[in-house]
Short mmCIF file of C-alpha atoms in Angstrom, two decimals:
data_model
loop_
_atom_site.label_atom_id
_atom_site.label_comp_id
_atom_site.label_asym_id
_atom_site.label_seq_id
_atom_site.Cartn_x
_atom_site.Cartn_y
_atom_site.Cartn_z
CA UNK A 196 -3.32 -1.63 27.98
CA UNK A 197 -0.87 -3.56 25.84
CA UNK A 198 0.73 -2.07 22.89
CA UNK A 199 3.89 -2.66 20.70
CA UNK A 200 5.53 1.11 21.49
CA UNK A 201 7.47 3.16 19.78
CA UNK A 202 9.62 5.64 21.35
CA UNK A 203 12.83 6.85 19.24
CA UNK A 204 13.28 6.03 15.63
CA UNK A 205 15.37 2.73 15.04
CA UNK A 206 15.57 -0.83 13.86
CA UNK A 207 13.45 -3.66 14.82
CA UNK A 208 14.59 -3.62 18.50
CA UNK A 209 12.72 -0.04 19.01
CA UNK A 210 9.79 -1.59 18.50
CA UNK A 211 9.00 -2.72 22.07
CA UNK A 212 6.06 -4.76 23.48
CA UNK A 213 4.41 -2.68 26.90
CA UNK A 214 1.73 -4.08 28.92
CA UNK A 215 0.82 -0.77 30.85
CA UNK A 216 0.23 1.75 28.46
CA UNK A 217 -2.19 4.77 29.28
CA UNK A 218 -5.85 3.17 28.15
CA UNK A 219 -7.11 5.99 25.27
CA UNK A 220 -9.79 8.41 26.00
CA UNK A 221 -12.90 9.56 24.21
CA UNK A 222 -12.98 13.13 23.58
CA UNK A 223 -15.57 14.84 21.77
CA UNK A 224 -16.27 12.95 18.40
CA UNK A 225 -14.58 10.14 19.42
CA UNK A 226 -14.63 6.21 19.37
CA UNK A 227 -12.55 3.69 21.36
CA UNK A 228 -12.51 0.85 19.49
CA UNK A 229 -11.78 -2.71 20.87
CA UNK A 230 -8.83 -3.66 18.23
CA UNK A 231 -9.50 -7.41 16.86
CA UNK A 232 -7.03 -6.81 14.07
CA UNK A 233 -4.24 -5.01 12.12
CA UNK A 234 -2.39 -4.67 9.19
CA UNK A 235 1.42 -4.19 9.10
CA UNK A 236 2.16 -1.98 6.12
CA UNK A 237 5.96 -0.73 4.37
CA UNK A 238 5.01 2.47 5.80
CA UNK A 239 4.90 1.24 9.46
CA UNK A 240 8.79 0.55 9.13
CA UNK A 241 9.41 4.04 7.49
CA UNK A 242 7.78 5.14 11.01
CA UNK A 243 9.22 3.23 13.16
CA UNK A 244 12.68 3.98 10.89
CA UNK A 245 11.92 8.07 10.76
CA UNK A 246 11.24 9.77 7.54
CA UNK A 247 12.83 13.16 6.55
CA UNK A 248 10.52 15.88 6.88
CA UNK A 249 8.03 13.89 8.62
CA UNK A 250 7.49 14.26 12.69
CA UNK A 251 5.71 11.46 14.27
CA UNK A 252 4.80 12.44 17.79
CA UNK A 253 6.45 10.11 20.24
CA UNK A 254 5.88 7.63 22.08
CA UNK A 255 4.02 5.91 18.94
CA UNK A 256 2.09 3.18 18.54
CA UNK A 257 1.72 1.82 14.69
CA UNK A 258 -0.73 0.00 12.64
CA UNK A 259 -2.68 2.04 10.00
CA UNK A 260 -5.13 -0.71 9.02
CA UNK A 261 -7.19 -1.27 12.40
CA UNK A 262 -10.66 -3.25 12.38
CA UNK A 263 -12.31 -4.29 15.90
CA UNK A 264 -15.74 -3.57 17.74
CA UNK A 265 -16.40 -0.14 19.68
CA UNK A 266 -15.75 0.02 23.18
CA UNK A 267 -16.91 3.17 24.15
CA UNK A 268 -18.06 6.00 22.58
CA UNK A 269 -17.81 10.00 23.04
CA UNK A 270 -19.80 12.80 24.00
CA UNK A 271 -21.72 14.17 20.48
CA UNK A 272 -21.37 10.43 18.49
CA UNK A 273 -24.52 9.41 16.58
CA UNK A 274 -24.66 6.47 14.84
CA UNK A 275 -22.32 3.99 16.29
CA UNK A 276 -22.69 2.26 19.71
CA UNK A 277 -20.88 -0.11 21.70
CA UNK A 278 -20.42 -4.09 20.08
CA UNK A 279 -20.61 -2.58 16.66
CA UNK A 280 -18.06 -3.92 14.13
CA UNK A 281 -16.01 -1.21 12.39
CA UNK A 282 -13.21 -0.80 10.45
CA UNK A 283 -10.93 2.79 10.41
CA UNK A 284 -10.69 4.99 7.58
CA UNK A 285 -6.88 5.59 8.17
CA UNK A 286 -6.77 8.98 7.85
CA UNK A 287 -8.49 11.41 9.00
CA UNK A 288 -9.84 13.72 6.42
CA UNK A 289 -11.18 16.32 8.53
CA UNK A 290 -8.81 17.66 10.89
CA UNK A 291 -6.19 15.75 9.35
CA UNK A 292 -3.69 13.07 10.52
CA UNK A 293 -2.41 9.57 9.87
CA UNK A 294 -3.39 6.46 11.94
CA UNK A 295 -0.14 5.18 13.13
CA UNK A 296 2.25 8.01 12.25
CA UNK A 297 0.42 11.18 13.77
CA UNK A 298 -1.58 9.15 15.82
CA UNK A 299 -1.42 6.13 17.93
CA UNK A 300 -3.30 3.27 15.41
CA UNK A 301 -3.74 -0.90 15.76
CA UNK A 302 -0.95 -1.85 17.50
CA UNK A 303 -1.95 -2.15 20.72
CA UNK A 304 -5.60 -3.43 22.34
CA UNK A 305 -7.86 -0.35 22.81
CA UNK A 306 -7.40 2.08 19.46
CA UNK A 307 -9.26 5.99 19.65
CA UNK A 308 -10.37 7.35 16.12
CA UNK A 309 -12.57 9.89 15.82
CA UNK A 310 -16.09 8.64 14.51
CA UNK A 311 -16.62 9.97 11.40
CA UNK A 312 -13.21 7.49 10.66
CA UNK A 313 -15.30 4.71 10.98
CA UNK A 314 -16.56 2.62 8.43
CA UNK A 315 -19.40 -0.66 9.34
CA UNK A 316 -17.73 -4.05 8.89
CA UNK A 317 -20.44 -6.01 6.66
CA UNK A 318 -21.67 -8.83 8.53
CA UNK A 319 -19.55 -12.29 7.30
CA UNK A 320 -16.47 -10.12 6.67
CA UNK A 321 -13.51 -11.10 9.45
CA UNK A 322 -11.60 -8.69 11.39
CA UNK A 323 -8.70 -9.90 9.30
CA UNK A 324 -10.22 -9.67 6.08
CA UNK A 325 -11.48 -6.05 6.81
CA UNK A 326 -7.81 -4.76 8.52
CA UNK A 327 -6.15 -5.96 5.01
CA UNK A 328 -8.40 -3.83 3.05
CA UNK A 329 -7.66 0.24 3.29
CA UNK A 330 -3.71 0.98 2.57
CA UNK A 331 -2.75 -1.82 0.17
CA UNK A 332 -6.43 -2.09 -1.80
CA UNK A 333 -7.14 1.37 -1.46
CA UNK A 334 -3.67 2.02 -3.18
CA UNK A 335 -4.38 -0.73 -5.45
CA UNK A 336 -8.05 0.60 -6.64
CA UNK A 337 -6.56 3.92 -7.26
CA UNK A 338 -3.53 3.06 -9.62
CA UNK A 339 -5.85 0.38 -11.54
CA UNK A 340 -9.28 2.21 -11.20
CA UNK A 341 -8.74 6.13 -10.82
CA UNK A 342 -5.78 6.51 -12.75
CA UNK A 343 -4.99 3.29 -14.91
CA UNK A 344 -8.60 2.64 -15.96
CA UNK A 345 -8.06 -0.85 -16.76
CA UNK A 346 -10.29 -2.81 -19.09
CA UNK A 347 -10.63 -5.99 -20.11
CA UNK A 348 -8.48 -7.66 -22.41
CA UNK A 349 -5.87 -5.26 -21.95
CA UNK A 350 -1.97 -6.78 -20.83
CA UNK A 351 -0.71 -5.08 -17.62
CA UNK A 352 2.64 -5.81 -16.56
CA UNK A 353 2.96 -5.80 -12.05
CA UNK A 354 6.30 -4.94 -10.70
CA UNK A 355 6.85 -6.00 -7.09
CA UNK A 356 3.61 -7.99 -7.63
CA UNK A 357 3.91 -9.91 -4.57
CA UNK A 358 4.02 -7.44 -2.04
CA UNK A 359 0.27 -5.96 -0.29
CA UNK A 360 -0.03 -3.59 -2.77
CA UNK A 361 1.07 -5.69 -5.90
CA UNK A 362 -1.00 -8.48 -4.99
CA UNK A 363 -4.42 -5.78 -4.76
CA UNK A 364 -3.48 -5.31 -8.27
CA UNK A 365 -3.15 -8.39 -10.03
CA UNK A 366 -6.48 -9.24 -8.19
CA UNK A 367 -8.58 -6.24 -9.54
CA UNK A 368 -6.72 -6.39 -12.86
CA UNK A 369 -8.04 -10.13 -12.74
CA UNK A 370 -12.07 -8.78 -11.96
CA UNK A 371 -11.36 -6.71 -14.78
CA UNK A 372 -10.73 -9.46 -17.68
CA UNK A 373 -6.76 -8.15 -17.60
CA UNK A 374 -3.97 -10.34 -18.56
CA UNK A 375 -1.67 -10.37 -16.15
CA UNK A 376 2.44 -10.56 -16.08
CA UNK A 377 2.92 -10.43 -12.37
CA UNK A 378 6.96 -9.62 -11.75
CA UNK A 379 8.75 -10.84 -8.32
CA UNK A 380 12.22 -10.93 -7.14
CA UNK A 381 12.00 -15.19 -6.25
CA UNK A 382 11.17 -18.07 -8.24
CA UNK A 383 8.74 -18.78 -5.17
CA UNK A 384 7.02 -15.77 -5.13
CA UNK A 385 6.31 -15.97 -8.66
CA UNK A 386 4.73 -19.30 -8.07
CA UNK A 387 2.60 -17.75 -5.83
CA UNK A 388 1.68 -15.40 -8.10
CA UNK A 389 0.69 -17.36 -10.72
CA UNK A 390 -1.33 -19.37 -7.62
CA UNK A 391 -3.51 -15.94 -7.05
CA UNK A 392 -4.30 -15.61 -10.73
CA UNK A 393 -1.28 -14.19 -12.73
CA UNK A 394 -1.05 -15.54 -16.44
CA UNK A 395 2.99 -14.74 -16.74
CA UNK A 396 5.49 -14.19 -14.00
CA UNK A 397 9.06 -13.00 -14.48
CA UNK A 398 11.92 -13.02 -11.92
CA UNK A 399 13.17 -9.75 -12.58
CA UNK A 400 16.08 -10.63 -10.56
CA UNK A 401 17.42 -13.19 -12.85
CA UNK A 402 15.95 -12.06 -15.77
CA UNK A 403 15.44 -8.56 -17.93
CA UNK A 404 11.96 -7.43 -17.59
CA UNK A 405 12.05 -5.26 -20.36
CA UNK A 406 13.25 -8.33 -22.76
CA UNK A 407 10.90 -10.53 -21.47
CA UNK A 408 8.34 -7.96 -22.26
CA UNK A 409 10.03 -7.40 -25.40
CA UNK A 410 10.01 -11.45 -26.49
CA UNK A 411 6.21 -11.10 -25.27
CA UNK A 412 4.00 -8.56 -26.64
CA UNK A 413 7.25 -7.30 -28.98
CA UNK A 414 8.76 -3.84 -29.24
CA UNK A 415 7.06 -0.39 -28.91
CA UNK A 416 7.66 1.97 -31.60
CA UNK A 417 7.09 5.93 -31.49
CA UNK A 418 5.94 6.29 -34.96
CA UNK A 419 5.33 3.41 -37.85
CA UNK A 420 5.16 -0.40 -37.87
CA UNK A 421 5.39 -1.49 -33.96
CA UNK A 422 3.41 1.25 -32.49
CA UNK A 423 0.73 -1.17 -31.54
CA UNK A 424 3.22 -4.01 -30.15
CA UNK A 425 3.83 -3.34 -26.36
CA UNK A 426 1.52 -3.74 -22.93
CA UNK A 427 -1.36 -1.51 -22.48
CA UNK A 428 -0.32 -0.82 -18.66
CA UNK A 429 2.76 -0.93 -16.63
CA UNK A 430 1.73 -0.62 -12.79
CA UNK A 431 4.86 0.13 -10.98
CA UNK A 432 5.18 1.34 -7.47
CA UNK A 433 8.93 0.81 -6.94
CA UNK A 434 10.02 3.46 -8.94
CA UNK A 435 14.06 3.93 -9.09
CA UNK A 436 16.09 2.55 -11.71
CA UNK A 437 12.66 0.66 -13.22
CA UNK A 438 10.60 3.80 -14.44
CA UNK A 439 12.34 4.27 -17.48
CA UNK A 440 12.30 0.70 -18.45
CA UNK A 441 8.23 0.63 -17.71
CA UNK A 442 8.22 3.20 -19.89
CA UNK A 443 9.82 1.27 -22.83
CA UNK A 444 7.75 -1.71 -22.64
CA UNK A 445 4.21 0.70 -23.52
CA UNK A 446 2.11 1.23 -26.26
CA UNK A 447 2.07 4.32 -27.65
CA UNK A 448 -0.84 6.08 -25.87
CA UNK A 449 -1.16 3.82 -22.97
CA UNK A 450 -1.24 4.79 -19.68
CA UNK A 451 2.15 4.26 -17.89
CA UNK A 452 3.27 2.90 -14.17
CA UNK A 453 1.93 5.28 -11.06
CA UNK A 454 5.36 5.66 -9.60
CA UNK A 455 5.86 6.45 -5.82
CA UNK A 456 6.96 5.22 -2.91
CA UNK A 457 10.18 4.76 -0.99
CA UNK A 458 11.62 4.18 -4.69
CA UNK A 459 10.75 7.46 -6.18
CA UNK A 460 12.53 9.09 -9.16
CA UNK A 461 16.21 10.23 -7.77
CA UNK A 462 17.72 12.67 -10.30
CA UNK A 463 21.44 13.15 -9.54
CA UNK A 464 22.28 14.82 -6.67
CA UNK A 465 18.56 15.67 -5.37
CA UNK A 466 15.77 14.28 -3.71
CA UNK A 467 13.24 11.47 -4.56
CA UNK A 468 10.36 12.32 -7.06
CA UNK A 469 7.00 11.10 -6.04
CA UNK A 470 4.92 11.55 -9.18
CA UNK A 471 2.18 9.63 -11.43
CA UNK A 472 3.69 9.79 -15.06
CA UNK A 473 1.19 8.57 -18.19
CA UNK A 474 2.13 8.38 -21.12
CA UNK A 475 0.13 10.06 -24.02
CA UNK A 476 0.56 10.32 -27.47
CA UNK A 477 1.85 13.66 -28.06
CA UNK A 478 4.19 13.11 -24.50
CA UNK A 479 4.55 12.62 -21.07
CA UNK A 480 2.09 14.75 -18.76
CA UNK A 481 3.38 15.43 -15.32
CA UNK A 482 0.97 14.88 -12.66
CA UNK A 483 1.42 17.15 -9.22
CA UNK A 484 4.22 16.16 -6.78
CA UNK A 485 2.44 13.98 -4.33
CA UNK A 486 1.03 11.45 -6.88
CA UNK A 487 -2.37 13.22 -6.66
CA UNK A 488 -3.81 13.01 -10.55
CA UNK A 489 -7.23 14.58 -8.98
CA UNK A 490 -7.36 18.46 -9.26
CA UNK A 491 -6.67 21.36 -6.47
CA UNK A 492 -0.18 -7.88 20.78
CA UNK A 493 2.95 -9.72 21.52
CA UNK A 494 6.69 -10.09 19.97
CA UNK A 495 4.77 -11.42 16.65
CA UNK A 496 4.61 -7.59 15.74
CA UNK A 497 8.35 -7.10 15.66
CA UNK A 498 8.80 -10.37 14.06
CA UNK A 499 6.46 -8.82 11.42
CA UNK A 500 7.96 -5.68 11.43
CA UNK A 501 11.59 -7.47 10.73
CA UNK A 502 10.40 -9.65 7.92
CA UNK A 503 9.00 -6.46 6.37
CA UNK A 504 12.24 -4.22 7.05
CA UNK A 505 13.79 -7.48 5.03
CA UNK A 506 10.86 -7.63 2.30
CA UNK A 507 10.94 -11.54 3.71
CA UNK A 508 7.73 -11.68 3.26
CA UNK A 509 5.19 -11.63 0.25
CA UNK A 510 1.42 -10.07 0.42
CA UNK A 511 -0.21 -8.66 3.54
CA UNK A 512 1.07 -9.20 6.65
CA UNK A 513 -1.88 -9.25 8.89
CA UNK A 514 -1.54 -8.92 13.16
CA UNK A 515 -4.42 -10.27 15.50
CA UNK A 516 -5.24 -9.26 18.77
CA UNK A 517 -5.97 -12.29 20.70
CA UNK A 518 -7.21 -11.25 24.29
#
């Protein structure tokens, strides 16, 4: 089959395009689906880059996001048959494992998941439409849903609103009756922004987002007069240098940013933080350390893939198989 493979960790140029790569096979449990389309996510170029601590089984083939119609199916699947529409669950929460990273996911035309992965693409939903759907808006639901409970007419402040996950929240925060101050790094991208349905935008490139926020909603105080000035939710996925600031822009009481990814929290001289912080009245609770607030087929990809290593590019970045 064809597939953009990965075999050693590198830039964009280890991402190579192969046009006889072993077809997958069912095994027990197992679908082959016919890929239609795929998502390119931030954490397709931390694969293709290598991540510390993390082994990803080589050669790989990434795309975590994979919708397209069965092809074949296994020995013991009920349920599913060939022609039927489907979209992957990315990971597998069985046995474990990671579409793209600990196994081979969209990026190539024939993609093997096991069945109880898949999930039934409504009828007048595109491939497209569905592959865009389970990294970025699953993210997205979680930090505005499970863990920022947003409600309307509350003010929630976006930072790095125009990538795929910043853009799944300024749309649900929008569903919800939020107002929304969507932040970008280009005048351009905060046009956009305000195009999809932001009320304020601030280029926090040229401009402090903490002051804006300030000369907005005015300045949080702990205790007296001010203690109701602020925004009600800071969603903030960067992390680095920017937690503290999303922190000064709050309410008192209001749920802070959810801050992970490649950002993280880097005290001096150690490693990178992934954690959900909220802030409450009496203080800062500290959720567990992987963010978890729940109790115990052509050149186009690397073109993709470079725009994202570059963060070029603004929203989803969506790859279609065109056979």
């Amino acid at each position: 089959m064809k597939a953009a493979v990965v075999r050693e960790h590198g830039g964009p140029d280890r991402l190579v395009f192969e046009t006889g790569f072993p077809d997958p096979v069912p095994g027990e449990g197992d679908a082959i689906v016919a890929v239609k389309a795929a998502s390119l996510n931030y954490h397709d170029v931390f694969t293709r880059r290598g991540m510390p601590g993390i082994k990803v089984p080589m050669p790989a083939i990434m795309g975590l996001d994979v919708a397209g119609e069965i092809a074949e199916v296994g020995p013991g699947v009920t349920g599913w048959k060939k022609g039927d529409r489907v979209l992957i669950d990315p990971i597998n929460r069985i046995e474990g494992g990671l579409m793209g990273e600990t196994v081979h996911g969209g990026l190539a035309e024939l993609c093997r998941a096991r069945a109880h992965q898949l999930v039934k693409i409504p009828d007048g939903v595109s491939f497209s439409d569905a592959a865009a759907l389970p990294v970025a808006y699953g993210t997205a639901l979680r930090m505005m849903v499970t863990n920022g409970h947003v409600a309307k007419g509350e003010k929630i402040m976006i930072l790095g609103a125009s990538g795929g996950v910043g853009v799944c929240c300024l749309q649900l925060a929008k569903l919800a009756g939020c107002e929304v101050v969507a932040c970008a790094g280009t005048d351009a991208k905060a046009k956009r922004l305000m195009e999809l349905g932001a009320d304020k935008t601030i280029n926090y490139v040229t401009h402090d987002f903490v002051k804006e926020a300030y000369a907005m909603y005015g300045k949080p105080t702990r205790r007296g007069a001010g203690t109701d000035l602020g925004l009600d939710v800071v969603v903030n996925y960067t992390g680095g240098d920017t937690w503290v600031k999303s922190l000064r822009v709050l309410k008192v009481g209001r749920p802070s940013a959810d801050l992970r990814r490649d950002g993280g929290l880097r005290p001096e001289g150690g490693h990178p933080l992934h954690l959900d912080l909220r802030a409450e009245a009496a203080g800062f609770q500290r959720l567990d350390a992987h963010g978890h607030r729940e109790a115990p087929g052509t050149g186009a990809e690397a073109a993709s893939s470079r725009c994202l290593s570059t963060r070029s590019t603004s929203s989803r970045t969506r790859a279609r198989h065109c056979a």
